[in-house]
């Protein structure tokens, strides 16, 4: 390999910084990616690569990353390949897979790695093609798209609300995505629920929510919302009947009570009259 790469300081805030294998893999990807358009021949096929792309495979990736490493520290082919796929889930790169090889594309390559000469040429070209107002609109749209992608990414959403995840926690979170049939929205909804409660151990609390939803087969955000509405309806207080009746019903009861009282009074009068008759001397 020749040349150099740029490395932004904010990498220390990334979860890959805490794991030497992920960090090595990410640096390997940056160094393997081409800095300019080029063509590569694979068998009888000519592959055109753009800046930020490189070709790899499960075996070649493992061989490169295990070269010079002590046997007990080496990772097998499947582990390295799973780590590479996790970087894709973290939206750091994209993988285009074929039955013979895979093309890896680094996300935001131009933003971090293009040279000043490339940047100058790109800016000059953009100025000739688009009006300044259109550029501003495009930038705004890009920011909105990026914001939406961040909101739909469980890793980004969790770290925005709490703290950087460890690689093990990230892998666990993506397994939950798989368990919910690839639905990242439901995982994000669980993260929002956790943020509202603000527990001392948020990741453990999050997994309890996901366990509960999975057990009750709530696999979509709509399922969760329906269950919440059902639960809220079940909490409505069932008042005793005498507190729940209308004013009309209460008036009817009052009249019935008054009639009963009058009947009792008449009964008393009849008894007294009968007693008086019995005591008469004839």
PDB file of C-alpha atoms in Angstrom:
ATOM      1  CA  UNK A   1       0.000   0.000   0.000  1.00  0.00           C
ATOM      2  CA  UNK A   2       1.156   3.523  -0.776  1.00  0.00           C
ATOM      3  CA  UNK A   3       0.073   7.028   0.200  1.00  0.00           C
ATOM      4  CA  UNK A   4      -1.744   8.051   3.335  1.00  0.00           C
ATOM      5  CA  UNK A   5      -5.207   8.438   4.829  1.00  0.00           C
ATOM      6  CA  UNK A   6      -6.843  11.080   7.003  1.00  0.00           C
ATOM      7  CA  UNK A   7      -8.045  10.145  10.466  1.00  0.00           C
ATOM      8  CA  UNK A   8     -10.441  12.451  12.274  1.00  0.00           C
ATOM      9  CA  UNK A   9      -9.991  12.935  16.020  1.00  0.00           C
ATOM     10  CA  UNK A  10     -13.636  12.132  16.707  1.00  0.00           C
ATOM     11  CA  UNK A  11     -12.833   8.465  16.112  1.00  0.00           C
ATOM     12  CA  UNK A  12     -12.046   8.320  19.860  1.00  0.00           C
ATOM     13  CA  UNK A  13     -15.777   8.931  20.487  1.00  0.00           C
ATOM     14  CA  UNK A  14     -16.747   6.000  18.276  1.00  0.00           C
ATOM     15  CA  UNK A  15     -17.539   2.593  19.839  1.00  0.00           C
ATOM     16  CA  UNK A  16     -14.936   0.953  17.581  1.00  0.00           C
ATOM     17  CA  UNK A  17     -12.233   2.803  19.523  1.00  0.00           C
ATOM     18  CA  UNK A  18     -12.894   0.541  22.509  1.00  0.00           C
ATOM     19  CA  UNK A  19     -12.319  -2.684  20.574  1.00  0.00           C
ATOM     20  CA  UNK A  20      -8.895  -3.307  18.947  1.00  0.00           C
ATOM     21  CA  UNK A  21     -10.342  -5.720  16.372  1.00  0.00           C
ATOM     22  CA  UNK A  22     -12.984  -3.298  15.153  1.00  0.00           C
ATOM     23  CA  UNK A  23     -10.456  -0.473  15.093  1.00  0.00           C
ATOM     24  CA  UNK A  24      -7.977  -2.538  13.086  1.00  0.00           C
ATOM     25  CA  UNK A  25     -10.713  -3.571  10.658  1.00  0.00           C
ATOM     26  CA  UNK A  26     -11.838   0.031  10.127  1.00  0.00           C
ATOM     27  CA  UNK A  27      -8.294   1.273   9.509  1.00  0.00           C
ATOM     28  CA  UNK A  28      -7.771  -1.630   7.111  1.00  0.00           C
ATOM     29  CA  UNK A  29     -10.866  -0.588   5.140  1.00  0.00           C
ATOM     30  CA  UNK A  30      -9.675   3.024   4.941  1.00  0.00           C
ATOM     31  CA  UNK A  31      -6.252   1.941   3.701  1.00  0.00           C
ATOM     32  CA  UNK A  32      -7.613  -0.581   1.192  1.00  0.00           C
ATOM     33  CA  UNK A  33     -10.051   1.855  -0.418  1.00  0.00           C
ATOM     34  CA  UNK A  34      -8.936   3.446  -3.681  1.00  0.00           C
ATOM     35  CA  UNK A  35      -8.377   7.219  -3.788  1.00  0.00           C
ATOM     36  CA  UNK A  36      -9.324   7.586  -7.449  1.00  0.00           C
ATOM     37  CA  UNK A  37     -11.347   5.910 -10.178  1.00  0.00           C
ATOM     38  CA  UNK A  38      -9.712   2.684 -11.259  1.00  0.00           C
ATOM     39  CA  UNK A  39     -10.452  -0.619 -12.961  1.00  0.00           C
ATOM     40  CA  UNK A  40      -9.726  -4.045 -11.490  1.00  0.00           C
ATOM     41  CA  UNK A  41      -9.873  -7.371 -13.332  1.00  0.00           C
ATOM     42  CA  UNK A  42     -11.492 -10.244 -11.431  1.00  0.00           C
ATOM     43  CA  UNK A  43     -11.400 -13.391 -13.567  1.00  0.00           C
ATOM     44  CA  UNK A  44     -12.830 -12.319 -16.917  1.00  0.00           C
ATOM     45  CA  UNK A  45     -14.707  -9.391 -15.440  1.00  0.00           C
ATOM     46  CA  UNK A  46     -13.568  -5.748 -15.337  1.00  0.00           C
ATOM     47  CA  UNK A  47     -14.729  -3.975 -12.180  1.00  0.00           C
ATOM     48  CA  UNK A  48     -14.813  -0.174 -12.070  1.00  0.00           C
ATOM     49  CA  UNK A  49     -14.077   1.201  -8.624  1.00  0.00           C
ATOM     50  CA  UNK A  50     -14.852   4.711  -7.405  1.00  0.00           C
ATOM     51  CA  UNK A  51     -12.956   6.568  -4.666  1.00  0.00           C
ATOM     52  CA  UNK A  52     -13.673   4.955  -1.307  1.00  0.00           C
ATOM     53  CA  UNK A  53     -14.255   1.441  -2.693  1.00  0.00           C
ATOM     54  CA  UNK A  54     -12.301  -1.801  -2.615  1.00  0.00           C
ATOM     55  CA  UNK A  55     -12.849  -5.462  -3.437  1.00  0.00           C
ATOM     56  CA  UNK A  56     -12.611  -8.175  -0.802  1.00  0.00           C
ATOM     57  CA  UNK A  57     -13.880 -11.600   0.183  1.00  0.00           C
ATOM     58  CA  UNK A  58     -14.325 -13.616   3.338  1.00  0.00           C
ATOM     59  CA  UNK A  59     -11.023 -15.499   2.943  1.00  0.00           C
ATOM     60  CA  UNK A  60      -8.877 -12.618   1.669  1.00  0.00           C
ATOM     61  CA  UNK A  61     -10.168 -10.325   4.437  1.00  0.00           C
ATOM     62  CA  UNK A  62      -9.236 -12.839   7.126  1.00  0.00           C
ATOM     63  CA  UNK A  63      -5.798 -13.535   5.580  1.00  0.00           C
ATOM     64  CA  UNK A  64      -4.914  -9.824   5.440  1.00  0.00           C
ATOM     65  CA  UNK A  65      -6.045  -9.070   8.980  1.00  0.00           C
ATOM     66  CA  UNK A  66      -4.428 -12.150  10.545  1.00  0.00           C
ATOM     67  CA  UNK A  67      -1.053 -11.685   8.836  1.00  0.00           C
ATOM     68  CA  UNK A  68       1.720 -11.315  11.444  1.00  0.00           C
ATOM     69  CA  UNK A  69      -0.695 -11.855  14.339  1.00  0.00           C
ATOM     70  CA  UNK A  70       0.053 -14.337  17.126  1.00  0.00           C
ATOM     71  CA  UNK A  71      -2.026 -17.526  16.695  1.00  0.00           C
ATOM     72  CA  UNK A  72      -3.991 -17.060  19.907  1.00  0.00           C
ATOM     73  CA  UNK A  73      -5.018 -13.533  18.840  1.00  0.00           C
ATOM     74  CA  UNK A  74      -6.202 -14.479  15.349  1.00  0.00           C
ATOM     75  CA  UNK A  75      -9.891 -14.424  14.461  1.00  0.00           C
ATOM     76  CA  UNK A  76     -11.463 -16.911  12.074  1.00  0.00           C
ATOM     77  CA  UNK A  77     -12.967 -16.038   8.681  1.00  0.00           C
ATOM     78  CA  UNK A  78     -16.553 -15.941   9.930  1.00  0.00           C
ATOM     79  CA  UNK A  79     -15.759 -13.580  12.820  1.00  0.00           C
ATOM     80  CA  UNK A  80     -13.933 -11.047  10.649  1.00  0.00           C
ATOM     81  CA  UNK A  81     -16.753 -11.186   8.106  1.00  0.00           C
ATOM     82  CA  UNK A  82     -19.362 -10.681  10.841  1.00  0.00           C
ATOM     83  CA  UNK A  83     -17.418  -7.669  12.135  1.00  0.00           C
ATOM     84  CA  UNK A  84     -17.356  -6.197   8.621  1.00  0.00           C
ATOM     85  CA  UNK A  85     -21.138  -6.636   8.354  1.00  0.00           C
ATOM     86  CA  UNK A  86     -21.534  -4.955  11.742  1.00  0.00           C
ATOM     87  CA  UNK A  87     -19.686  -1.915  10.390  1.00  0.00           C
ATOM     88  CA  UNK A  88     -22.283  -1.838   7.630  1.00  0.00           C
ATOM     89  CA  UNK A  89     -25.071  -1.977  10.210  1.00  0.00           C
ATOM     90  CA  UNK A  90     -23.390   0.945  11.968  1.00  0.00           C
ATOM     91  CA  UNK A  91     -23.650   2.785   8.609  1.00  0.00           C
ATOM     92  CA  UNK A  92     -19.894   3.236   8.310  1.00  0.00           C
ATOM     93  CA  UNK A  93     -19.735   1.363   4.996  1.00  0.00           C
ATOM     94  CA  UNK A  94     -21.833  -0.498   2.437  1.00  0.00           C
ATOM     95  CA  UNK A  95     -21.200  -4.007   1.094  1.00  0.00           C
ATOM     96  CA  UNK A  96     -22.291  -5.057  -2.411  1.00  0.00           C
ATOM     97  CA  UNK A  97     -22.079  -8.849  -2.430  1.00  0.00           C
ATOM     98  CA  UNK A  98     -21.791 -11.224  -5.388  1.00  0.00           C
ATOM     99  CA  UNK A  99     -21.225 -14.980  -5.519  1.00  0.00           C
ATOM    100  CA  UNK A 100     -17.488 -14.436  -6.163  1.00  0.00           C
ATOM    101  CA  UNK A 101     -16.484 -11.230  -4.341  1.00  0.00           C
ATOM    102  CA  UNK A 102     -17.789  -8.180  -2.482  1.00  0.00           C
ATOM    103  CA  UNK A 103     -17.335  -4.471  -3.144  1.00  0.00           C
ATOM    104  CA  UNK A 104     -16.993  -2.382   0.008  1.00  0.00           C
ATOM    105  CA  UNK A 105     -17.848   1.342  -0.158  1.00  0.00           C
ATOM    106  CA  UNK A 106     -16.794   3.695   2.656  1.00  0.00           C
ATOM    107  CA  UNK A 107     -19.615   6.035   3.682  1.00  0.00           C
ATOM    108  CA  UNK A 108     -18.812   9.777   3.404  1.00  0.00           C
ATOM    109  CA  UNK A 109     -15.446   9.028   1.820  1.00  0.00           C
ATOM    110  CA  UNK A 110     -15.226  12.388   0.045  1.00  0.00           C
ATOM    111  CA  UNK A 111     -16.058  14.250   3.238  1.00  0.00           C
ATOM    112  CA  UNK A 112     -13.048  12.867   5.108  1.00  0.00           C
ATOM    113  CA  UNK A 113     -10.538  11.520   2.591  1.00  0.00           C
ATOM    114  CA  UNK A 114     -10.556  13.490  -0.645  1.00  0.00           C
ATOM    115  CA  UNK A 115      -7.445  15.584  -1.364  1.00  0.00           C
ATOM    116  CA  UNK A 116      -7.444  19.365  -1.690  1.00  0.00           C
ATOM    117  CA  UNK A 117      -7.008  18.972  -5.446  1.00  0.00           C
ATOM    118  CA  UNK A 118     -10.027  16.669  -5.681  1.00  0.00           C
ATOM    119  CA  UNK A 119     -12.046  19.003  -3.488  1.00  0.00           C
ATOM    120  CA  UNK A 120     -11.141  21.984  -5.683  1.00  0.00           C
ATOM    121  CA  UNK A 121     -12.097  20.159  -8.855  1.00  0.00           C
ATOM    122  CA  UNK A 122     -15.380  18.981  -7.369  1.00  0.00           C
ATOM    123  CA  UNK A 123     -16.317  22.427  -6.105  1.00  0.00           C
ATOM    124  CA  UNK A 124     -15.450  24.048  -9.449  1.00  0.00           C
ATOM    125  CA  UNK A 125     -17.569  21.502 -11.279  1.00  0.00           C
ATOM    126  CA  UNK A 126     -20.492  22.023  -8.902  1.00  0.00           C
ATOM    127  CA  UNK A 127     -20.375  25.778  -9.382  1.00  0.00           C
ATOM    128  CA  UNK A 128     -20.770  25.341 -13.130  1.00  0.00           C
ATOM    129  CA  UNK A 129     -23.665  22.914 -12.801  1.00  0.00           C
ATOM    130  CA  UNK A 130     -25.873  24.352 -10.075  1.00  0.00           C
ATOM    131  CA  UNK A 131     -27.070  27.716  -8.836  1.00  0.00           C
ATOM    132  CA  UNK A 132     -26.149  28.833  -5.330  1.00  0.00           C
ATOM    133  CA  UNK A 133     -29.747  28.652  -4.113  1.00  0.00           C
ATOM    134  CA  UNK A 134     -30.059  25.118  -5.417  1.00  0.00           C
ATOM    135  CA  UNK A 135     -26.858  24.186  -3.602  1.00  0.00           C
ATOM    136  CA  UNK A 136     -28.311  25.533  -0.354  1.00  0.00           C
ATOM    137  CA  UNK A 137     -31.481  23.529  -0.915  1.00  0.00           C
ATOM    138  CA  UNK A 138     -29.507  20.370  -1.601  1.00  0.00           C
ATOM    139  CA  UNK A 139     -27.434  20.852   1.536  1.00  0.00           C
ATOM    140  CA  UNK A 140     -30.621  21.265   3.550  1.00  0.00           C
ATOM    141  CA  UNK A 141     -32.107  18.135   2.003  1.00  0.00           C
ATOM    142  CA  UNK A 142     -28.914  16.181   2.707  1.00  0.00           C
ATOM    143  CA  UNK A 143     -29.007  17.261   6.342  1.00  0.00           C
ATOM    144  CA  UNK A 144     -32.657  16.233   6.638  1.00  0.00           C
ATOM    145  CA  UNK A 145     -31.894  12.844   5.086  1.00  0.00           C
ATOM    146  CA  UNK A 146     -28.908  12.391   7.396  1.00  0.00           C
ATOM    147  CA  UNK A 147     -31.026  13.347  10.410  1.00  0.00           C
ATOM    148  CA  UNK A 148     -33.720  10.872   9.394  1.00  0.00           C
ATOM    149  CA  UNK A 149     -31.126   8.117   8.938  1.00  0.00           C
ATOM    150  CA  UNK A 150     -29.712   8.857  12.388  1.00  0.00           C
ATOM    151  CA  UNK A 151     -33.184   8.673  13.954  1.00  0.00           C
ATOM    152  CA  UNK A 152     -33.779   5.306  12.274  1.00  0.00           C
ATOM    153  CA  UNK A 153     -30.412   3.904  13.353  1.00  0.00           C
ATOM    154  CA  UNK A 154     -30.731   2.223  16.791  1.00  0.00           C
ATOM    155  CA  UNK A 155     -27.015   2.624  17.545  1.00  0.00           C
ATOM    156  CA  UNK A 156     -27.015   6.357  16.798  1.00  0.00           C
ATOM    157  CA  UNK A 157     -30.272   6.939  18.669  1.00  0.00           C
ATOM    158  CA  UNK A 158     -29.097   5.050  21.764  1.00  0.00           C
ATOM    159  CA  UNK A 159     -25.743   6.836  21.909  1.00  0.00           C
ATOM    160  CA  UNK A 160     -27.463  10.188  21.391  1.00  0.00           C
ATOM    161  CA  UNK A 161     -29.682   9.574  24.428  1.00  0.00           C
ATOM    162  CA  UNK A 162     -27.274   7.717  26.699  1.00  0.00           C
ATOM    163  CA  UNK A 163     -23.614   6.785  26.086  1.00  0.00           C
ATOM    164  CA  UNK A 164     -21.414   4.993  23.501  1.00  0.00           C
ATOM    165  CA  UNK A 165     -22.194   1.304  23.196  1.00  0.00           C
ATOM    166  CA  UNK A 166     -19.570  -1.382  23.507  1.00  0.00           C
ATOM    167  CA  UNK A 167     -19.099  -3.693  20.493  1.00  0.00           C
ATOM    168  CA  UNK A 168     -20.821  -6.490  22.404  1.00  0.00           C
ATOM    169  CA  UNK A 169     -23.833  -4.256  23.122  1.00  0.00           C
ATOM    170  CA  UNK A 170     -23.937  -3.152  19.488  1.00  0.00           C
ATOM    171  CA  UNK A 171     -23.939  -6.732  18.304  1.00  0.00           C
ATOM    172  CA  UNK A 172     -26.698  -7.539  20.806  1.00  0.00           C
ATOM    173  CA  UNK A 173     -28.769  -4.614  19.526  1.00  0.00           C
ATOM    174  CA  UNK A 174     -28.455  -5.753  15.912  1.00  0.00           C
ATOM    175  CA  UNK A 175     -29.483  -9.253  16.967  1.00  0.00           C
ATOM    176  CA  UNK A 176     -32.655  -7.697  18.360  1.00  0.00           C
ATOM    177  CA  UNK A 177     -33.217  -6.062  14.976  1.00  0.00           C
ATOM    178  CA  UNK A 178     -32.969  -9.504  13.391  1.00  0.00           C
ATOM    179  CA  UNK A 179     -35.354 -10.967  15.998  1.00  0.00           C
ATOM    180  CA  UNK A 180     -37.926  -8.297  15.094  1.00  0.00           C
ATOM    181  CA  UNK A 181     -37.688  -9.242  11.401  1.00  0.00           C
ATOM    182  CA  UNK A 182     -35.273  -6.437  10.544  1.00  0.00           C
ATOM    183  CA  UNK A 183     -37.617  -3.747  11.884  1.00  0.00           C
ATOM    184  CA  UNK A 184     -35.312  -1.024  13.221  1.00  0.00           C
ATOM    185  CA  UNK A 185     -38.290   1.226  13.990  1.00  0.00           C
ATOM    186  CA  UNK A 186     -39.510  -0.945  16.846  1.00  0.00           C
ATOM    187  CA  UNK A 187     -36.007  -0.997  18.382  1.00  0.00           C
ATOM    188  CA  UNK A 188     -35.861   2.805  18.164  1.00  0.00           C
ATOM    189  CA  UNK A 189     -39.292   2.996  19.803  1.00  0.00           C
ATOM    190  CA  UNK A 190     -38.003   0.873  22.696  1.00  0.00           C
ATOM    191  CA  UNK A 191     -34.993   3.189  23.022  1.00  0.00           C
ATOM    192  CA  UNK A 192     -37.344   6.200  23.233  1.00  0.00           C
ATOM    193  CA  UNK A 193     -39.366   4.405  25.918  1.00  0.00           C
ATOM    194  CA  UNK A 194     -36.154   3.796  27.845  1.00  0.00           C
ATOM    195  CA  UNK A 195     -35.141   7.454  27.506  1.00  0.00           C
ATOM    196  CA  UNK A 196     -38.473   8.547  29.019  1.00  0.00           C
ATOM    197  CA  UNK A 197     -37.872   6.358  32.090  1.00  0.00           C
ATOM    198  CA  UNK A 198     -34.182   7.372  32.344  1.00  0.00           C
ATOM    199  CA  UNK A 199     -33.137   4.242  34.304  1.00  0.00           C
ATOM    200  CA  UNK A 200     -29.768   3.785  36.001  1.00  0.00           C
ATOM    201  CA  UNK A 201     -28.812   0.924  33.669  1.00  0.00           C
ATOM    202  CA  UNK A 202     -30.492   1.897  30.374  1.00  0.00           C
ATOM    203  CA  UNK A 203     -29.255  -0.994  28.229  1.00  0.00           C
ATOM    204  CA  UNK A 204     -30.567  -3.595  30.676  1.00  0.00           C
ATOM    205  CA  UNK A 205     -33.886  -1.732  30.880  1.00  0.00           C
ATOM    206  CA  UNK A 206     -34.034  -1.579  27.068  1.00  0.00           C
ATOM    207  CA  UNK A 207     -33.549  -5.324  26.760  1.00  0.00           C
ATOM    208  CA  UNK A 208     -36.332  -5.935  29.305  1.00  0.00           C
ATOM    209  CA  UNK A 209     -38.690  -3.888  27.123  1.00  0.00           C
ATOM    210  CA  UNK A 210     -37.638  -5.777  23.997  1.00  0.00           C
ATOM    211  CA  UNK A 211     -38.010  -9.116  25.769  1.00  0.00           C
ATOM    212  CA  UNK A 212     -41.513  -8.168  26.875  1.00  0.00           C
ATOM    213  CA  UNK A 213     -42.567  -6.985  23.406  1.00  0.00           C
ATOM    214  CA  UNK A 214     -41.097 -10.067  21.746  1.00  0.00           C
ATOM    215  CA  UNK A 215     -42.854 -12.364  24.227  1.00  0.00           C
ATOM    216  CA  UNK A 216     -46.194 -10.652  23.501  1.00  0.00           C
ATOM    217  CA  UNK A 217     -45.490 -10.708  19.739  1.00  0.00           C
ATOM    218  CA  UNK A 218     -45.498  -6.925  19.355  1.00  0.00           C
ATOM    219  CA  UNK A 219     -43.299  -6.831  16.257  1.00  0.00           C
ATOM    220  CA  UNK A 220     -44.168  -3.372  14.897  1.00  0.00           C
ATOM    221  CA  UNK A 221     -44.616   0.143  16.263  1.00  0.00           C
ATOM    222  CA  UNK A 222     -48.333  -0.091  15.375  1.00  0.00           C
ATOM    223  CA  UNK A 223     -48.613  -3.238  17.498  1.00  0.00           C
ATOM    224  CA  UNK A 224     -47.070  -1.406  20.445  1.00  0.00           C
ATOM    225  CA  UNK A 225     -49.345   1.631  20.016  1.00  0.00           C
ATOM    226  CA  UNK A 226     -52.465  -0.558  19.892  1.00  0.00           C
ATOM    227  CA  UNK A 227     -51.373  -2.388  23.042  1.00  0.00           C
ATOM    228  CA  UNK A 228     -50.778   0.931  24.812  1.00  0.00           C
ATOM    229  CA  UNK A 229     -54.263   2.166  23.911  1.00  0.00           C
ATOM    230  CA  UNK A 230     -55.792  -1.098  25.098  1.00  0.00           C
ATOM    231  CA  UNK A 231     -53.882  -0.835  28.370  1.00  0.00           C
ATOM    232  CA  UNK A 232     -54.940   2.776  28.943  1.00  0.00           C
ATOM    233  CA  UNK A 233     -58.583   1.854  28.352  1.00  0.00           C
ATOM    234  CA  UNK A 234     -58.318  -0.974  30.883  1.00  0.00           C
ATOM    235  CA  UNK A 235     -57.129   1.520  33.505  1.00  0.00           C
ATOM    236  CA  UNK A 236     -60.385   3.535  33.386  1.00  0.00           C
ATOM    237  CA  UNK A 237     -61.853   3.476  36.929  1.00  0.00           C
ATOM    238  CA  UNK A 238     -65.097   1.518  37.212  1.00  0.00           C
ATOM    239  CA  UNK A 239     -67.156   3.608  39.615  1.00  0.00           C
ATOM    240  CA  UNK A 240     -69.934   2.005  41.741  1.00  0.00           C
ATOM    241  CA  UNK A 241     -73.362   2.161  40.105  1.00  0.00           C
ATOM    242  CA  UNK A 242     -74.748   4.781  42.506  1.00  0.00           C
ATOM    243  CA  UNK A 243     -71.908   7.179  41.555  1.00  0.00           C
ATOM    244  CA  UNK A 244     -72.136   6.551  37.865  1.00  0.00           C
ATOM    245  CA  UNK A 245     -75.901   7.098  37.287  1.00  0.00           C
ATOM    246  CA  UNK A 246     -77.318  10.117  35.537  1.00  0.00           C
ATOM    247  CA  UNK A 247     -79.197  12.925  37.305  1.00  0.00           C
ATOM    248  CA  UNK A 248     -82.455  11.535  35.909  1.00  0.00           C
ATOM    249  CA  UNK A 249     -81.801   8.128  37.477  1.00  0.00           C
ATOM    250  CA  UNK A 250     -80.880   9.756  40.765  1.00  0.00           C
ATOM    251  CA  UNK A 251     -84.172  11.743  40.695  1.00  0.00           C
ATOM    252  CA  UNK A 252     -86.164   8.577  40.049  1.00  0.00           C
ATOM    253  CA  UNK A 253     -84.540   6.899  43.043  1.00  0.00           C
ATOM    254  CA  UNK A 254     -85.308   9.907  45.240  1.00  0.00           C
ATOM    255  CA  UNK A 255     -88.971   9.735  44.246  1.00  0.00           C
ATOM    256  CA  UNK A 256     -89.090   6.018  44.966  1.00  0.00           C
ATOM    257  CA  UNK A 257     -87.623   6.580  48.421  1.00  0.00           C
ATOM    258  CA  UNK A 258     -90.193   9.317  49.175  1.00  0.00           C
ATOM    259  CA  UNK A 259     -93.089   7.073  48.070  1.00  0.00           C
ATOM    260  CA  UNK A 260     -91.821   4.271  50.304  1.00  0.00           C
ATOM    261  CA  UNK A 261     -91.612   6.671  53.253  1.00  0.00           C
ATOM    262  CA  UNK A 262     -95.173   7.857  52.686  1.00  0.00           C
ATOM    263  CA  UNK A 263     -96.383   4.250  52.471  1.00  0.00           C
ATOM    264  CA  UNK A 264     -94.738   3.480  55.793  1.00  0.00           C
ATOM    265  CA  UNK A 265     -96.398   6.570  57.307  1.00  0.00           C
ATOM    266  CA  UNK A 266     -99.846   5.484  56.066  1.00  0.00           C
ATOM    267  CA  UNK A 267     -99.253   2.025  57.492  1.00  0.00           C
ATOM    268  CA  UNK A 268     -98.530   3.535  60.878  1.00  0.00           C
ATOM    269  CA  UNK A 269    -101.751   5.617  60.719  1.00  0.00           C
ATOM    270  CA  UNK A 270    -103.858   2.540  59.866  1.00  0.00           C
ATOM    271  CA  UNK A 271    -102.410   0.603  62.789  1.00  0.00           C
ATOM    272  CA  UNK A 272    -103.185   3.420  65.215  1.00  0.00           C
ATOM    273  CA  UNK A 273    -106.756   3.699  63.894  1.00  0.00           C
ATOM    274  CA  UNK A 274    -107.318  -0.058  64.257  1.00  0.00           C
ATOM    275  CA  UNK A 275    -106.061   0.134  67.858  1.00  0.00           C
ATOM    276  CA  UNK A 276    -108.439   2.959  68.681  1.00  0.00           C
ATOM    277  CA  UNK A 277    -111.398   0.978  67.291  1.00  0.00           C
ATOM    278  CA  UNK A 278    -110.489  -2.059  69.366  1.00  0.00           C
ATOM    279  CA  UNK A 279    -110.355   0.035  72.545  1.00  0.00           C
ATOM    280  CA  UNK A 280    -113.820   1.533  72.008  1.00  0.00           C
ATOM    281  CA  UNK A 281    -116.402   0.366  74.660  1.00  0.00           C
ATOM    282  CA  UNK A 282    -118.988  -1.088  72.211  1.00  0.00           C
TER     283      UNK A 282
END
